[in-house]
PDB file of C-alpha atoms in Angstrom:
ATOM      1  CA  MET A 217       7.132 -18.047   5.347  1.00  0.00           C
ATOM      2  CA  LEU A 218       3.612 -17.302   4.142  1.00  0.00           C
ATOM      3  CA  LEU A 219       3.652 -14.242   1.845  1.00  0.00           C
ATOM      4  CA  VAL A 220       0.344 -12.201   1.900  1.00  0.00           C
ATOM      5  CA  GLY A 221      -0.568  -9.202  -0.162  1.00  0.00           C
ATOM      6  CA  LEU A 222      -2.641  -6.401   1.462  1.00  0.00           C
ATOM      7  CA  THR A 223      -4.267  -3.715  -0.596  1.00  0.00           C
ATOM      8  CA  GLY A 224      -7.258  -1.363  -0.697  1.00  0.00           C
ATOM      9  CA  GLY A 225      -8.121   1.959  -2.328  1.00  0.00           C
ATOM     10  CA  ILE A 226      -7.353   5.332  -0.732  1.00  0.00           C
ATOM     11  CA  GLY A 227      -9.503   5.797   2.369  1.00  0.00           C
ATOM     12  CA  SER A 228     -10.338   2.068   2.622  1.00  0.00           C
ATOM     13  CA  GLY A 229      -8.594   1.545   5.998  1.00  0.00           C
ATOM     14  CA  LYS A 230      -5.754  -0.533   4.626  1.00  0.00           C
ATOM     15  CA  SER A 231      -3.276   1.087   7.070  1.00  0.00           C
ATOM     16  CA  THR A 232      -5.553   0.252  10.012  1.00  0.00           C
ATOM     17  CA  VAL A 233      -5.680  -3.396   8.893  1.00  0.00           C
ATOM     18  CA  SER A 234      -1.942  -3.418   8.465  1.00  0.00           C
ATOM     19  CA  ALA A 235      -1.486  -2.133  12.092  1.00  0.00           C
ATOM     20  CA  MET A 236      -3.950  -4.803  13.295  1.00  0.00           C
ATOM     21  CA  LEU A 237      -2.020  -7.599  11.599  1.00  0.00           C
ATOM     22  CA  ALA A 238       1.233  -6.286  12.996  1.00  0.00           C
ATOM     23  CA  GLU A 239      -0.277  -6.379  16.549  1.00  0.00           C
ATOM     24  CA  ARG A 240      -1.069 -10.078  15.970  1.00  0.00           C
ATOM     25  CA  GLY A 241       2.532 -10.843  14.917  1.00  0.00           C
ATOM     26  CA  ALA A 242       2.660 -10.267  11.162  1.00  0.00           C
ATOM     27  CA  ILE A 243       5.931  -8.974   9.586  1.00  0.00           C
ATOM     28  CA  ILE A 244       4.780  -5.924   7.686  1.00  0.00           C
ATOM     29  CA  ILE A 245       6.626  -4.722   4.557  1.00  0.00           C
ATOM     30  CA  ASP A 246       4.951  -1.346   3.906  1.00  0.00           C
ATOM     31  CA  GLY A 247       5.466  -0.221   0.364  1.00  0.00           C
ATOM     32  CA  ASP A 248       4.796   3.474   1.175  1.00  0.00           C
ATOM     33  CA  ALA A 249       7.209   3.412   4.069  1.00  0.00           C
ATOM     34  CA  VAL A 250       9.906   1.869   1.868  1.00  0.00           C
ATOM     35  CA  VAL A 251       9.319   4.588  -0.694  1.00  0.00           C
ATOM     36  CA  ARG A 252       9.763   7.273   1.902  1.00  0.00           C
ATOM     37  CA  GLU A 253      13.050   5.664   2.982  1.00  0.00           C
ATOM     38  CA  LEU A 254      14.208   5.593  -0.606  1.00  0.00           C
ATOM     39  CA  GLN A 255      13.224   9.311  -0.962  1.00  0.00           C
ATOM     40  CA  GLN A 256      15.531  10.660   1.763  1.00  0.00           C
ATOM     41  CA  PRO A 257      17.389  13.898   0.844  1.00  0.00           C
ATOM     42  CA  GLY A 258      20.355  13.195  -1.365  1.00  0.00           C
ATOM     43  CA  SER A 259      19.191   9.694  -2.400  1.00  0.00           C
ATOM     44  CA  PRO A 260      19.525   8.619  -6.065  1.00  0.00           C
ATOM     45  CA  VAL A 261      15.701   8.440  -6.263  1.00  0.00           C
ATOM     46  CA  VAL A 262      15.277  11.988  -5.120  1.00  0.00           C
ATOM     47  CA  GLU A 263      17.989  13.194  -7.503  1.00  0.00           C
ATOM     48  CA  ALA A 264      16.228  11.459 -10.396  1.00  0.00           C
ATOM     49  CA  ILE A 265      12.911  12.969  -9.386  1.00  0.00           C
ATOM     50  CA  ALA A 266      14.450  16.458  -9.206  1.00  0.00           C
ATOM     51  CA  ALA A 267      15.936  16.064 -12.664  1.00  0.00           C
ATOM     52  CA  ARG A 268      12.598  15.079 -14.181  1.00  0.00           C
ATOM     53  CA  PHE A 269      10.179  17.302 -12.180  1.00  0.00           C
ATOM     54  CA  GLU A 270      10.721  20.981 -11.517  1.00  0.00           C
ATOM     55  CA  GLY A 271      10.174  22.620  -8.194  1.00  0.00           C
ATOM     56  CA  VAL A 272       9.434  19.421  -6.161  1.00  0.00           C
ATOM     57  CA  VAL A 273      12.651  19.274  -4.080  1.00  0.00           C
ATOM     58  CA  GLY A 274      13.294  22.066  -1.573  1.00  0.00           C
ATOM     59  CA  ASP A 275      16.556  23.838  -0.753  1.00  0.00           C
ATOM     60  CA  ASP A 276      16.988  21.404   2.097  1.00  0.00           C
ATOM     61  CA  GLY A 277      16.891  18.473  -0.240  1.00  0.00           C
ATOM     62  CA  HIS A 278      13.513  17.174   1.020  1.00  0.00           C
ATOM     63  CA  LEU A 279      10.930  16.010  -1.483  1.00  0.00           C
ATOM     64  CA  ASP A 280       7.717  18.074  -1.514  1.00  0.00           C
ATOM     65  CA  ARG A 281       5.326  15.126  -1.855  1.00  0.00           C
ATOM     66  CA  SER A 282       2.162  17.256  -2.172  1.00  0.00           C
ATOM     67  CA  ALA A 283       3.726  19.347  -5.037  1.00  0.00           C
ATOM     68  CA  LEU A 284       4.758  16.058  -6.801  1.00  0.00           C
ATOM     69  CA  ALA A 285       1.321  14.571  -6.254  1.00  0.00           C
ATOM     70  CA  ALA A 286      -0.330  17.710  -7.780  1.00  0.00           C
ATOM     71  CA  ILE A 287       1.684  17.182 -10.920  1.00  0.00           C
ATOM     72  CA  VAL A 288       1.402  13.401 -11.421  1.00  0.00           C
ATOM     73  CA  PHE A 289      -2.159  12.801 -10.438  1.00  0.00           C
ATOM     74  CA  ASN A 290      -3.343  14.975 -13.344  1.00  0.00           C
ATOM     75  CA  ASP A 291      -0.875  13.788 -15.936  1.00  0.00           C
ATOM     76  CA  PRO A 292      -0.642  10.043 -16.787  1.00  0.00           C
ATOM     77  CA  ALA A 293       2.705  10.533 -18.619  1.00  0.00           C
ATOM     78  CA  ALA A 294       4.193  12.241 -15.636  1.00  0.00           C
ATOM     79  CA  LEU A 295       2.898   9.478 -13.363  1.00  0.00           C
ATOM     80  CA  ALA A 296       4.427   6.869 -15.677  1.00  0.00           C
ATOM     81  CA  ASP A 297       7.762   8.704 -15.449  1.00  0.00           C
ATOM     82  CA  LEU A 298       7.627   8.851 -11.681  1.00  0.00           C
ATOM     83  CA  ASN A 299       6.780   5.151 -11.470  1.00  0.00           C
ATOM     84  CA  GLY A 300       9.704   4.397 -13.742  1.00  0.00           C
ATOM     85  CA  ILE A 301      11.992   6.185 -11.263  1.00  0.00           C
ATOM     86  CA  VAL A 302      10.593   4.719  -8.048  1.00  0.00           C
ATOM     87  CA  HIS A 303       9.438   1.207  -8.812  1.00  0.00           C
ATOM     88  CA  PRO A 304      12.749  -0.503  -9.757  1.00  0.00           C
ATOM     89  CA  PRO A 305      14.573   0.370  -6.465  1.00  0.00           C
ATOM     90  CA  LEU A 306      11.316  -0.239  -4.561  1.00  0.00           C
ATOM     91  CA  GLY A 307      11.005  -3.743  -6.038  1.00  0.00           C
ATOM     92  CA  GLU A 308      14.633  -4.489  -5.169  1.00  0.00           C
ATOM     93  CA  GLU A 309      14.267  -3.417  -1.548  1.00  0.00           C
ATOM     94  CA  ILE A 310      11.008  -5.381  -1.082  1.00  0.00           C
ATOM     95  CA  ARG A 311      12.739  -8.502  -2.517  1.00  0.00           C
ATOM     96  CA  ARG A 312      15.625  -8.027  -0.076  1.00  0.00           C
ATOM     97  CA  ARG A 313      13.199  -7.817   2.864  1.00  0.00           C
ATOM     98  CA  ILE A 314      11.237 -10.866   1.722  1.00  0.00           C
ATOM     99  CA  ASP A 315      14.471 -12.886   1.357  1.00  0.00           C
ATOM    100  CA  VAL A 316      15.402 -12.158   4.995  1.00  0.00           C
ATOM    101  CA  GLU A 317      12.131 -13.905   6.116  1.00  0.00           C
ATOM    102  CA  ARG A 318      12.142 -16.727   3.547  1.00  0.00           C
ATOM    103  CA  ALA A 319      13.349 -19.457   5.904  1.00  0.00           C
ATOM    104  CA  THR A 320      10.996 -18.541   8.762  1.00  0.00           C
ATOM    105  CA  ASP A 321       7.397 -19.552   9.516  1.00  0.00           C
ATOM    106  CA  HIS A 322       6.326 -15.921   9.701  1.00  0.00           C
ATOM    107  CA  VAL A 323       3.298 -14.377   8.053  1.00  0.00           C
ATOM    108  CA  VAL A 324       4.842 -11.653   5.897  1.00  0.00           C
ATOM    109  CA  VAL A 325       2.377  -9.003   4.773  1.00  0.00           C
ATOM    110  CA  LEU A 326       3.248  -6.877   1.712  1.00  0.00           C
ATOM    111  CA  ASP A 327       1.172  -3.639   2.281  1.00  0.00           C
ATOM    112  CA  LEU A 328       0.979  -2.257  -1.280  1.00  0.00           C
ATOM    113  CA  PRO A 329      -1.552   0.251  -2.532  1.00  0.00           C
ATOM    114  CA  LEU A 330      -0.953  -0.665  -6.198  1.00  0.00           C
ATOM    115  CA  LEU A 331      -1.121  -4.462  -5.865  1.00  0.00           C
ATOM    116  CA  THR A 332      -4.058  -4.737  -8.244  1.00  0.00           C
ATOM    117  CA  GLU A 333      -2.394  -2.621 -10.868  1.00  0.00           C
ATOM    118  CA  ARG A 334       0.985  -4.412 -10.361  1.00  0.00           C
ATOM    119  CA  PRO A 335      -0.072  -7.979  -9.461  1.00  0.00           C
ATOM    120  CA  ARG A 336       2.584 -10.404  -8.007  1.00  0.00           C
ATOM    121  CA  SER A 337       2.737 -14.114  -8.719  1.00  0.00           C
ATOM    122  CA  ASP A 338       4.504 -15.064  -5.533  1.00  0.00           C
ATOM    123  CA  LEU A 339       1.694 -14.405  -3.069  1.00  0.00           C
ATOM    124  CA  ASP A 340       0.022 -17.159  -0.981  1.00  0.00           C
ATOM    125  CA  ALA A 341      -2.969 -15.007  -0.215  1.00  0.00           C
ATOM    126  CA  THR A 342      -4.327 -11.483  -0.994  1.00  0.00           C
ATOM    127  CA  ILE A 343      -6.316  -9.404   1.483  1.00  0.00           C
ATOM    128  CA  VAL A 344      -8.405  -6.612   0.006  1.00  0.00           C
ATOM    129  CA  VAL A 345      -9.887  -3.963   2.394  1.00  0.00           C
ATOM    130  CA  ASP A 346     -13.135  -2.946   0.756  1.00  0.00           C
ATOM    131  CA  VAL A 347     -15.330   0.026   1.431  1.00  0.00           C
ATOM    132  CA  ASP A 348     -17.929   1.951  -0.599  1.00  0.00           C
ATOM    133  CA  PRO A 349     -16.185   4.847  -2.417  1.00  0.00           C
ATOM    134  CA  GLU A 350     -18.637   7.392  -0.940  1.00  0.00           C
ATOM    135  CA  ILE A 351     -17.648   6.261   2.584  1.00  0.00           C
ATOM    136  CA  ALA A 352     -14.047   6.509   1.655  1.00  0.00           C
ATOM    137  CA  VAL A 353     -14.408  10.052   0.331  1.00  0.00           C
ATOM    138  CA  GLU A 354     -16.190  11.066   3.581  1.00  0.00           C
ATOM    139  CA  ARG A 355     -13.473   9.491   5.736  1.00  0.00           C
ATOM    140  CA  LEU A 356     -10.656  11.148   3.769  1.00  0.00           C
ATOM    141  CA  ALA A 357     -12.306  14.565   4.183  1.00  0.00           C
ATOM    142  CA  LYS A 358     -12.759  13.917   7.961  1.00  0.00           C
ATOM    143  CA  SER A 359      -9.502  12.250   8.900  1.00  0.00           C
ATOM    144  CA  ARG A 360      -7.084  13.836   6.473  1.00  0.00           C
ATOM    145  CA  GLY A 361      -8.863  17.039   5.569  1.00  0.00           C
ATOM    146  CA  MET A 362      -8.646  16.104   1.992  1.00  0.00           C
ATOM    147  CA  ASP A 363     -10.649  18.133  -0.539  1.00  0.00           C
ATOM    148  CA  GLU A 364     -13.455  15.928  -2.011  1.00  0.00           C
ATOM    149  CA  ALA A 365     -12.331  16.635  -5.688  1.00  0.00           C
ATOM    150  CA  ASP A 366      -8.833  15.642  -4.780  1.00  0.00           C
ATOM    151  CA  ALA A 367      -9.949  12.396  -3.142  1.00  0.00           C
ATOM    152  CA  ARG A 368     -12.062  11.525  -6.190  1.00  0.00           C
ATOM    153  CA  ALA A 369      -9.193  12.302  -8.566  1.00  0.00           C
ATOM    154  CA  ARG A 370      -6.850  10.045  -6.597  1.00  0.00           C
ATOM    155  CA  MET A 371      -9.489   7.266  -6.637  1.00  0.00           C
ATOM    156  CA  ALA A 372      -9.858   7.671 -10.405  1.00  0.00           C
ATOM    157  CA  ASN A 373      -6.098   6.902 -10.785  1.00  0.00           C
ATOM    158  CA  GLN A 374      -6.439   3.647  -8.845  1.00  0.00           C
ATOM    159  CA  ALA A 375      -7.958   0.301  -9.793  1.00  0.00           C
ATOM    160  CA  SER A 376     -11.676   0.032  -9.443  1.00  0.00           C
ATOM    161  CA  ARG A 377     -13.282  -1.526  -6.451  1.00  0.00           C
ATOM    162  CA  GLU A 378     -14.393  -4.480  -8.585  1.00  0.00           C
ATOM    163  CA  GLN A 379     -10.882  -5.044  -9.932  1.00  0.00           C
ATOM    164  CA  ARG A 380      -9.458  -5.108  -6.422  1.00  0.00           C
ATOM    165  CA  VAL A 381     -12.085  -7.575  -5.148  1.00  0.00           C
ATOM    166  CA  ALA A 382     -11.416  -9.809  -8.117  1.00  0.00           C
ATOM    167  CA  ILE A 383      -7.813 -10.495  -7.013  1.00  0.00           C
ATOM    168  CA  ALA A 384      -8.735 -11.175  -3.343  1.00  0.00           C
ATOM    169  CA  THR A 385      -8.575 -14.420  -1.521  1.00  0.00           C
ATOM    170  CA  HIS A 386      -9.892 -12.561   1.513  1.00  0.00           C
ATOM    171  CA  VAL A 387     -12.134  -9.430   1.475  1.00  0.00           C
ATOM    172  CA  LEU A 388     -12.501  -7.355   4.598  1.00  0.00           C
ATOM    173  CA  ASP A 389     -15.575  -5.123   4.654  1.00  0.00           C
ATOM    174  CA  ASN A 390     -14.604  -1.911   6.347  1.00  0.00           C
ATOM    175  CA  SER A 391     -17.946  -0.098   6.038  1.00  0.00           C
ATOM    176  CA  GLY A 392     -18.674  -0.693   9.780  1.00  0.00           C
ATOM    177  CA  ASP A 393     -16.958   0.179  13.006  1.00  0.00           C
ATOM    178  CA  VAL A 394     -13.451  -0.803  14.301  1.00  0.00           C
ATOM    179  CA  ASP A 395     -14.881  -3.746  16.293  1.00  0.00           C
ATOM    180  CA  ALA A 396     -16.447  -5.217  13.168  1.00  0.00           C
ATOM    181  CA  LEU A 397     -13.108  -4.854  11.399  1.00  0.00           C
ATOM    182  CA  GLU A 398     -11.183  -6.360  14.302  1.00  0.00           C
ATOM    183  CA  SER A 399     -13.333  -9.528  14.313  1.00  0.00           C
ATOM    184  CA  GLN A 400     -12.709  -9.971  10.553  1.00  0.00           C
ATOM    185  CA  VAL A 401      -9.009  -9.504  10.931  1.00  0.00           C
ATOM    186  CA  ASP A 402      -8.974 -12.026  13.779  1.00  0.00           C
ATOM    187  CA  ALA A 403     -10.630 -14.676  11.541  1.00  0.00           C
ATOM    188  CA  VAL A 404      -8.219 -14.094   8.605  1.00  0.00           C
ATOM    189  CA  TRP A 405      -5.239 -14.010  10.946  1.00  0.00           C
ATOM    190  CA  THR A 406      -6.182 -17.367  12.521  1.00  0.00           C
ATOM    191  CA  GLU A 407      -6.353 -18.869   9.013  1.00  0.00           C
ATOM    192  CA  LEU A 408      -2.970 -17.376   7.802  1.00  0.00           C
ATOM    193  CA  ARG A 409      -1.208 -18.404  10.979  1.00  0.00           C
ATOM    194  CA  ALA A 410      -2.472 -22.022  10.547  1.00  0.00           C
ATOM    195  CA  SER A 411      -1.266 -22.002   6.921  1.00  0.00           C
ATOM    196  CA  ALA A 412       2.163 -20.630   7.867  1.00  0.00           C
ATOM    197  CA  THR A 413       2.810 -23.218  10.501  1.00  0.00           C
ATOM    198  CA  GLN A 414       1.635 -26.169   8.367  1.00  0.00           C
ATOM    199  CA  ARG A 415       4.409 -25.514   5.792  1.00  0.00           C
TER     200      ARG A 415
END
């Protein structure tokens, strides 16, 4: 198994790259998707969030993610509390999924938005999807209908562009079109596949 980290700031196109790698045969462990699974109604994680944050769980037991985001993205202490609830079970589930692949020759990609802030020592490579923050803000407004101030506030809570690039073994420049990104992904995939099969 070759274990590869994939990260990028909000609006960088990390999810697009993750999908491209999956198409080429990578096993994707998507941190955000695992979090959503852990936050199903009635789960211990949702119960702990409801106990700490008022008004973020509806009568049907579903977590109101936008209400929770509005609280934690403007309050570092609240964000730290949320991370303290979510990260331990998240880490445990990611470990379990990695262990399933350990004896294979697969390229396993950990798609994690906070990889720079929470570095891992077990990665064989780290891909960073890089884009100018102004382009990211523009894309978020266009693709997600996100308010510019909200996009900038979220970016301010993440690692800087320079910090992300500093941890990378591979940097994908996503300031161009999809074809330009595809060709970069192809090159990285060829290299990763070769490393995985040589083990």
